[in-house]
Amino acid sequence: MNARDRLATLGAGLVLGATLVVPPGCGREDAGALGAQAPSDALRTDRRIVELLAGCERSAFYDRDLSDIGTLLLEKIERARPEALKRAKEELGILGTSAFPTLSNAFHAYYSDPIRSGFLENVVDALTFNASDQAHELLLEALRHAQESVRSKALDGLRRHARPGDFDVLAERLALETPEVRRQIVGALFTADRPRAEARLLDFIERGVERDLWPSAGPLLVQTESPATAARCNQLFGDLDPLLAAHLAGSAARFGHSAGLEHLRAELRAPEASRRLLAASILGATRLVDELGQALREDDSSTVRTVAAGAFRAVDLTE
């Protein structure tokens, strides 16, 4: 073995030792300097080796107060990479009231600073996972923020946590918001007070107004538990476009209105696969799976057959 071979072998041993003692996840600022000490070109240019040998951002021991977990998680919201950031948001939600006042202090610190709006959005995301009263109040405050992306994040949270008292606040925002945010508001209205939301959206449909909100309301109306709502859907679906008509017909069929069921049966025979797929999805959602036998066996679209099979399987699993 010549000197060059012995050097390469020694270098490989050093790298193996480094992998055992050097923790991963350190910063990369010293990677070039350490990589230059590698015993061969192959080792010096191997990205995996360079990262293992890179210098850590903090070489001292971890001197932090671990009793204040909220502050530590908030630090991740500002600096962490995507996976750690996602986990920090979830954990701040799990903390509930224990995440305050740390979370509210950060919210108000970022609220008026456009340069840190990204951090504010991360905080609002964390509020979405938090069911406490404090989080709910901040979500309503974020709904008034000047930046649309922040308001959109707030509506993601209110889609989960809106309360009956929020209904009028949300309804008032319909006249102020952009089309995309208006569509988000529909879901939050249904969370806040489903009976009022069903009546409000059916009023819009009956009067032919606020048409941009109809597509967002359709899938939610299928889930109604109200016989009165189903009866109104049965009266209205005949004059609507195929997409919305199918949803309202599904609501009617769920409560035994024969006209709604016949409409969905006809949609299962439509020439367009997209219409057959929607009808199959709605029949599955309303648990009228007996209507899907022929689609499961004979439909030309594998997607329609898959949806029909999934509907049967879902019923079997819940019975």
CSV table of C-alpha atoms in Angstrom, one decimal:
chain,number,residue,atom,x,y,z
A,1,MET,CA,0.0,0.0,0.0
A,2,ASN,CA,1.5,3.3,-1.1
A,3,ALA,CA,1.4,6.5,0.9
A,4,ARG,CA,-1.6,7.9,-1.0
A,5,ASP,CA,-3.6,4.8,-0.4
A,6,ARG,CA,-2.7,4.8,3.3
A,7,LEU,CA,-3.8,8.5,3.5
A,8,ALA,CA,-7.1,7.8,1.9
A,9,THR,CA,-7.8,4.8,4.3
A,10,LEU,CA,-6.9,7.0,7.3
A,11,GLY,CA,-9.3,9.7,6.0
A,12,ALA,CA,-12.1,7.3,5.6
A,13,GLY,CA,-11.6,6.2,9.2
A,14,LEU,CA,-11.6,9.7,10.4
A,15,VAL,CA,-14.9,10.4,8.6
A,16,LEU,CA,-16.5,7.3,10.1
A,17,GLY,CA,-15.5,8.5,13.5
A,18,ALA,CA,-16.9,11.9,12.8
A,19,THR,CA,-20.3,10.4,11.9
A,20,LEU,CA,-20.4,8.8,15.3
A,21,VAL,CA,-19.6,11.8,17.4
A,22,VAL,CA,-20.8,14.8,15.5
A,23,PRO,CA,-24.5,15.5,15.8
A,24,PRO,CA,-26.4,16.3,12.6
A,25,GLY,CA,-28.4,19.5,12.1
A,26,CYS,CA,-25.6,22.0,12.7
A,27,GLY,CA,-25.1,25.1,10.7
A,28,ARG,CA,-23.1,25.0,7.5
A,29,GLU,CA,-21.0,28.2,7.7
A,30,ASP,CA,-17.7,26.3,8.4
A,31,ALA,CA,-18.4,23.5,5.9
A,32,GLY,CA,-15.9,24.7,3.3
A,33,ALA,CA,-13.1,25.1,5.8
A,34,LEU,CA,-13.5,21.6,7.3
A,35,GLY,CA,-14.2,20.0,4.0
A,36,ALA,CA,-10.9,21.3,2.7
A,37,GLN,CA,-9.1,19.2,5.3
A,38,ALA,CA,-10.6,16.0,3.9
A,39,PRO,CA,-7.9,13.5,2.8
A,40,SER,CA,-9.2,13.1,-0.8
A,41,ASP,CA,-11.1,14.9,-3.4
A,42,ALA,CA,-14.0,12.4,-3.2
A,43,LEU,CA,-14.5,13.0,0.5
A,44,ARG,CA,-14.0,16.8,0.2
A,45,THR,CA,-16.7,17.1,-2.4
A,46,ASP,CA,-19.3,14.7,-0.8
A,47,ARG,CA,-22.1,17.0,0.4
A,48,ARG,CA,-23.2,14.5,3.0
A,49,ILE,CA,-19.8,14.4,4.6
A,50,VAL,CA,-19.4,18.2,4.4
A,51,GLU,CA,-22.6,18.7,6.3
A,52,LEU,CA,-21.6,16.2,9.0
A,53,LEU,CA,-18.3,18.0,9.6
A,54,ALA,CA,-19.7,21.5,9.5
A,55,GLY,CA,-19.3,23.7,12.5
A,56,CYS,CA,-22.3,24.2,14.8
A,57,GLU,CA,-23.9,27.6,15.1
A,58,ARG,CA,-23.7,27.4,18.9
A,59,SER,CA,-20.7,25.7,20.3
A,60,ALA,CA,-21.5,26.4,23.9
A,61,PHE,CA,-23.8,24.3,26.1
A,62,TYR,CA,-27.6,25.0,25.8
A,63,ASP,CA,-28.2,27.6,28.5
A,64,ARG,CA,-31.9,28.3,28.2
A,65,ASP,CA,-34.8,28.3,30.6
A,66,LEU,CA,-36.8,25.2,29.5
A,67,SER,CA,-39.6,25.9,31.9
A,68,ASP,CA,-41.0,28.5,29.5
A,69,ILE,CA,-41.9,26.2,26.6
A,70,GLY,CA,-44.1,28.8,24.9
A,71,THR,CA,-41.1,31.1,24.4
A,72,LEU,CA,-39.0,28.3,23.0
A,73,LEU,CA,-41.8,27.4,20.5
A,74,LEU,CA,-42.2,31.0,19.5
A,75,GLU,CA,-38.5,31.1,18.6
A,76,LYS,CA,-39.1,28.2,16.2
A,77,ILE,CA,-41.9,30.2,14.6
A,78,GLU,CA,-39.4,32.8,13.7
A,79,ARG,CA,-36.4,30.6,12.7
A,80,ALA,CA,-37.3,27.0,12.2
A,81,ARG,CA,-37.4,25.1,9.0
A,82,PRO,CA,-40.8,23.9,7.6
A,83,GLU,CA,-41.2,20.6,9.5
A,84,ALA,CA,-40.1,22.1,12.9
A,85,LEU,CA,-42.2,25.2,12.2
A,86,LYS,CA,-45.3,23.1,11.6
A,87,ARG,CA,-44.7,21.1,14.8
A,88,ALA,CA,-44.2,24.3,16.8
A,89,LYS,CA,-47.5,25.7,15.6
A,90,GLU,CA,-49.3,22.5,16.6
A,91,GLU,CA,-47.7,22.4,20.0
A,92,LEU,CA,-48.6,26.0,20.7
A,93,GLY,CA,-52.2,25.0,20.0
A,94,ILE,CA,-51.9,22.0,22.3
A,95,LEU,CA,-50.7,24.3,25.1
A,96,GLY,CA,-54.1,26.0,25.1
A,97,THR,CA,-54.2,28.8,27.7
A,98,SER,CA,-50.6,28.1,28.7
A,99,ALA,CA,-49.4,29.5,25.4
A,100,PHE,CA,-50.5,33.0,26.7
A,101,PRO,CA,-49.4,35.7,27.1
A,102,THR,CA,-46.4,34.7,25.1
A,103,LEU,CA,-48.5,34.1,21.9
A,104,SER,CA,-50.6,37.3,22.3
A,105,ASN,CA,-47.4,39.4,23.0
A,106,ALA,CA,-45.9,38.1,19.7
A,107,PHE,CA,-49.2,38.7,17.9
A,108,HIS,CA,-49.3,42.4,18.9
A,109,ALA,CA,-45.6,42.9,18.3
A,110,TYR,CA,-45.9,41.7,14.7
A,111,TYR,CA,-49.3,43.1,14.0
A,112,SER,CA,-48.3,46.5,12.8
A,113,ASP,CA,-44.9,45.6,11.3
A,114,PRO,CA,-45.2,44.9,7.6
A,115,ILE,CA,-41.7,43.5,7.5
A,116,ARG,CA,-42.6,40.8,9.9
A,117,SER,CA,-46.0,39.9,8.4
A,118,GLY,CA,-44.7,36.4,7.7
A,119,PHE,CA,-44.1,35.9,11.4
A,120,LEU,CA,-47.6,37.2,12.1
A,121,GLU,CA,-49.1,34.7,9.7
A,122,ASN,CA,-47.2,31.9,11.6
A,123,VAL,CA,-48.6,33.1,14.9
A,124,VAL,CA,-52.2,33.1,13.4
A,125,ASP,CA,-51.5,29.6,12.1
A,126,ALA,CA,-50.7,28.6,15.7
A,127,LEU,CA,-53.9,30.2,16.9
A,128,THR,CA,-55.8,28.0,14.5
A,129,PHE,CA,-54.7,25.0,16.5
A,130,ASN,CA,-55.6,26.6,19.8
A,131,ALA,CA,-59.2,26.4,21.0
A,132,SER,CA,-58.8,28.8,24.0
A,133,ASP,CA,-60.8,32.0,24.4
A,134,GLN,CA,-57.7,34.0,24.1
A,135,ALA,CA,-56.9,32.5,20.7
A,136,HIS,CA,-60.4,33.1,19.5
A,137,GLU,CA,-60.2,36.8,20.4
A,138,LEU,CA,-57.0,37.1,18.5
A,139,LEU,CA,-58.4,35.4,15.4
A,140,LEU,CA,-61.2,37.9,15.3
A,141,GLU,CA,-58.7,40.7,15.7
A,142,ALA,CA,-56.6,39.3,12.8
A,143,LEU,CA,-59.8,39.3,10.7
A,144,ARG,CA,-59.4,43.1,10.6
A,145,HIS,CA,-55.8,43.2,9.5
A,146,ALA,CA,-54.9,45.3,6.5
A,147,GLN,CA,-53.1,42.4,4.7
A,148,GLU,CA,-55.4,39.9,2.9
A,149,SER,CA,-53.1,36.9,3.6
A,150,VAL,CA,-53.4,37.5,7.4
A,151,ARG,CA,-57.2,37.7,7.2
A,152,SER,CA,-57.2,34.5,5.2
A,153,LYS,CA,-55.2,32.7,7.8
A,154,ALA,CA,-57.6,34.0,10.5
A,155,LEU,CA,-60.6,32.6,8.5
A,156,ASP,CA,-58.8,29.2,8.5
A,157,GLY,CA,-58.9,29.4,12.2
A,158,LEU,CA,-62.5,30.6,12.4
A,159,ARG,CA,-63.5,27.8,10.1
A,160,ARG,CA,-62.6,25.5,13.0
A,161,HIS,CA,-63.4,27.7,16.0
A,162,ALA,CA,-66.1,30.3,15.1
A,163,ARG,CA,-68.9,30.7,17.6
A,164,PRO,CA,-72.5,31.7,17.3
A,165,GLY,CA,-71.7,35.2,18.4
A,166,ASP,CA,-69.3,35.6,15.5
A,167,PHE,CA,-72.0,35.2,12.8
A,168,ASP,CA,-72.9,38.8,12.4
A,169,VAL,CA,-69.2,39.9,12.4
A,170,LEU,CA,-68.4,37.4,9.7
A,171,ALA,CA,-71.5,38.3,7.7
A,172,GLU,CA,-70.6,42.0,7.7
A,173,ARG,CA,-67.2,41.1,6.2
A,174,LEU,CA,-68.9,39.8,3.1
A,175,ALA,CA,-69.4,43.4,1.9
A,176,LEU,CA,-65.8,44.3,2.5
A,177,GLU,CA,-63.7,41.4,1.3
A,178,THR,CA,-62.1,40.1,-1.9
A,179,PRO,CA,-63.8,37.3,-3.8
A,180,GLU,CA,-61.4,34.6,-2.5
A,181,VAL,CA,-61.8,35.7,1.2
A,182,ARG,CA,-65.6,36.0,0.7
A,183,ARG,CA,-65.7,32.3,-0.2
A,184,GLN,CA,-63.7,31.5,2.9
A,185,ILE,CA,-66.2,33.3,5.0
A,186,VAL,CA,-69.0,31.0,3.9
A,187,GLY,CA,-67.3,28.0,5.7
A,188,ALA,CA,-66.8,30.1,8.9
A,189,LEU,CA,-70.5,31.2,8.8
A,190,PHE,CA,-71.5,27.5,8.8
A,191,THR,CA,-69.2,26.8,11.7
A,192,ALA,CA,-70.5,29.7,13.7
A,193,ASP,CA,-74.2,29.1,13.3
A,194,ARG,CA,-75.2,26.4,10.8
A,195,PRO,CA,-79.0,27.0,10.9
A,196,ARG,CA,-78.6,30.8,10.2
A,197,ALA,CA,-75.9,30.1,7.5
A,198,GLU,CA,-78.2,27.6,5.7
A,199,ALA,CA,-81.1,30.1,5.8
A,200,ARG,CA,-78.9,33.0,4.7
A,201,LEU,CA,-77.3,31.2,1.7
A,202,LEU,CA,-80.6,29.7,0.6
A,203,ASP,CA,-82.0,33.2,0.6
A,204,PHE,CA,-79.2,34.3,-1.6
A,205,ILE,CA,-79.8,31.5,-4.0
A,206,GLU,CA,-83.6,32.1,-4.0
A,207,ARG,CA,-83.1,35.8,-4.8
A,208,GLY,CA,-80.3,35.2,-7.3
A,209,VAL,CA,-77.8,37.3,-5.5
A,210,GLU,CA,-74.2,36.8,-4.2
A,211,ARG,CA,-73.7,34.2,-6.8
A,212,ASP,CA,-69.9,33.9,-6.2
A,213,LEU,CA,-70.8,32.3,-2.8
A,214,TRP,CA,-73.1,29.6,-4.1
A,215,PRO,CA,-70.4,27.0,-5.0
A,216,SER,CA,-68.9,27.2,-1.5
A,217,ALA,CA,-72.3,26.7,0.1
A,218,GLY,CA,-73.4,23.7,-2.0
A,219,PRO,CA,-71.2,21.0,-0.4
A,220,LEU,CA,-72.1,22.4,3.1
A,221,LEU,CA,-75.8,22.3,2.4
A,222,VAL,CA,-75.5,18.6,1.5
A,223,GLN,CA,-74.5,18.0,5.2
A,224,THR,CA,-77.6,19.6,6.6
A,225,GLU,CA,-79.4,18.0,9.5
A,226,SER,CA,-82.5,20.2,9.1
A,227,PRO,CA,-85.6,18.9,7.4
A,228,ALA,CA,-86.7,22.5,6.7
A,229,THR,CA,-83.4,23.2,4.8
A,230,ALA,CA,-83.8,20.0,2.8
A,231,ALA,CA,-87.3,21.0,1.8
A,232,ARG,CA,-86.1,24.4,0.6
A,233,CYS,CA,-83.3,22.7,-1.4
A,234,ASN,CA,-85.9,20.5,-3.0
A,235,GLN,CA,-87.8,23.5,-4.1
A,236,LEU,CA,-84.8,25.3,-5.5
A,237,PHE,CA,-82.5,22.9,-7.2
A,238,GLY,CA,-84.5,22.5,-10.5
A,239,ASP,CA,-83.5,26.0,-11.8
A,240,LEU,CA,-79.8,25.9,-10.9
A,241,ASP,CA,-76.7,24.9,-12.8
A,242,PRO,CA,-75.8,21.2,-12.7
A,243,LEU,CA,-73.1,21.6,-10.1
A,244,LEU,CA,-75.1,23.4,-7.5
A,245,ALA,CA,-78.3,21.5,-8.4
A,246,ALA,CA,-76.6,18.2,-7.6
A,247,HIS,CA,-75.7,19.4,-4.1
A,248,LEU,CA,-79.1,20.8,-3.3
A,249,ALA,CA,-80.7,17.6,-4.7
A,250,GLY,CA,-78.5,15.6,-2.4
A,251,SER,CA,-79.7,17.6,0.6
A,252,ALA,CA,-83.3,16.9,-0.5
A,253,ALA,CA,-82.7,13.2,-1.3
A,254,ARG,CA,-81.1,12.7,2.2
A,255,PHE,CA,-84.5,13.6,3.7
A,256,GLY,CA,-86.5,11.4,1.4
A,257,HIS,CA,-87.6,13.9,-1.3
A,258,SER,CA,-88.0,11.8,-4.4
A,259,ALA,CA,-87.4,14.6,-6.8
A,260,GLY,CA,-83.9,15.1,-5.4
A,261,LEU,CA,-83.1,11.4,-5.6
A,262,GLU,CA,-84.4,11.1,-9.2
A,263,HIS,CA,-82.2,14.1,-10.2
A,264,LEU,CA,-79.1,12.3,-8.8
A,265,ARG,CA,-80.0,9.1,-10.6
A,266,ALA,CA,-80.2,11.1,-13.8
A,267,GLU,CA,-76.8,12.7,-13.1
A,268,LEU,CA,-75.3,9.2,-12.7
A,269,ARG,CA,-76.3,8.6,-16.4
A,270,ALA,CA,-74.9,12.0,-17.6
A,271,PRO,CA,-72.5,11.8,-20.6
A,272,GLU,CA,-69.9,13.9,-18.8
A,273,ALA,CA,-67.8,11.8,-16.3
A,274,SER,CA,-67.4,14.9,-14.1
A,275,ARG,CA,-71.2,15.0,-13.5
A,276,ARG,CA,-71.4,11.3,-12.8
A,277,LEU,CA,-68.5,11.6,-10.4
A,278,LEU,CA,-70.2,14.5,-8.5
A,279,ALA,CA,-73.4,12.5,-8.3
A,280,ALA,CA,-71.6,9.4,-7.0
A,281,SER,CA,-69.7,11.5,-4.4
A,282,ILE,CA,-73.0,13.1,-3.1
A,283,LEU,CA,-74.8,9.8,-2.9
A,284,GLY,CA,-71.9,8.5,-0.9
A,285,ALA,CA,-71.9,11.5,1.4
A,286,THR,CA,-75.6,11.2,2.0
A,287,ARG,CA,-75.2,7.4,2.6
A,288,LEU,CA,-77.5,6.5,-0.3
A,289,VAL,CA,-75.1,3.9,-1.5
A,290,ASP,CA,-77.7,1.5,-2.8
A,291,GLU,CA,-78.0,3.8,-5.7
A,292,LEU,CA,-74.3,3.2,-6.7
A,293,GLY,CA,-74.4,-0.5,-7.5
A,294,GLN,CA,-74.7,0.0,-11.3
A,295,ALA,CA,-72.0,2.7,-11.3
A,296,LEU,CA,-69.7,0.4,-9.4
A,297,ARG,CA,-70.1,-2.4,-11.9
A,298,GLU,CA,-70.5,-0.6,-15.3
A,299,ASP,CA,-69.3,3.0,-15.3
A,300,ASP,CA,-66.7,3.7,-18.0
A,301,SER,CA,-64.7,6.0,-15.6
A,302,SER,CA,-62.4,4.2,-13.2
A,303,THR,CA,-62.6,7.3,-11.0
A,304,VAL,CA,-66.4,7.0,-10.7
A,305,ARG,CA,-66.1,3.3,-9.9
A,306,THR,CA,-63.5,4.0,-7.3
A,307,VAL,CA,-65.7,6.6,-5.6
A,308,ALA,CA,-68.6,4.2,-5.6
A,309,ALA,CA,-66.5,1.5,-4.1
A,310,GLY,CA,-65.2,3.9,-1.4
A,311,ALA,CA,-68.8,4.8,-0.5
A,312,PHE,CA,-69.7,1.2,0.0
A,313,ARG,CA,-66.6,0.6,2.0
A,314,ALA,CA,-67.3,3.7,4.2
A,315,VAL,CA,-70.7,2.4,5.1
A,316,ASP,CA,-69.4,-1.1,5.9
A,317,LEU,CA,-66.8,0.4,8.3
A,318,THR,CA,-69.4,2.5,10.2
A,319,GLU,CA,-72.0,-0.2,10.6
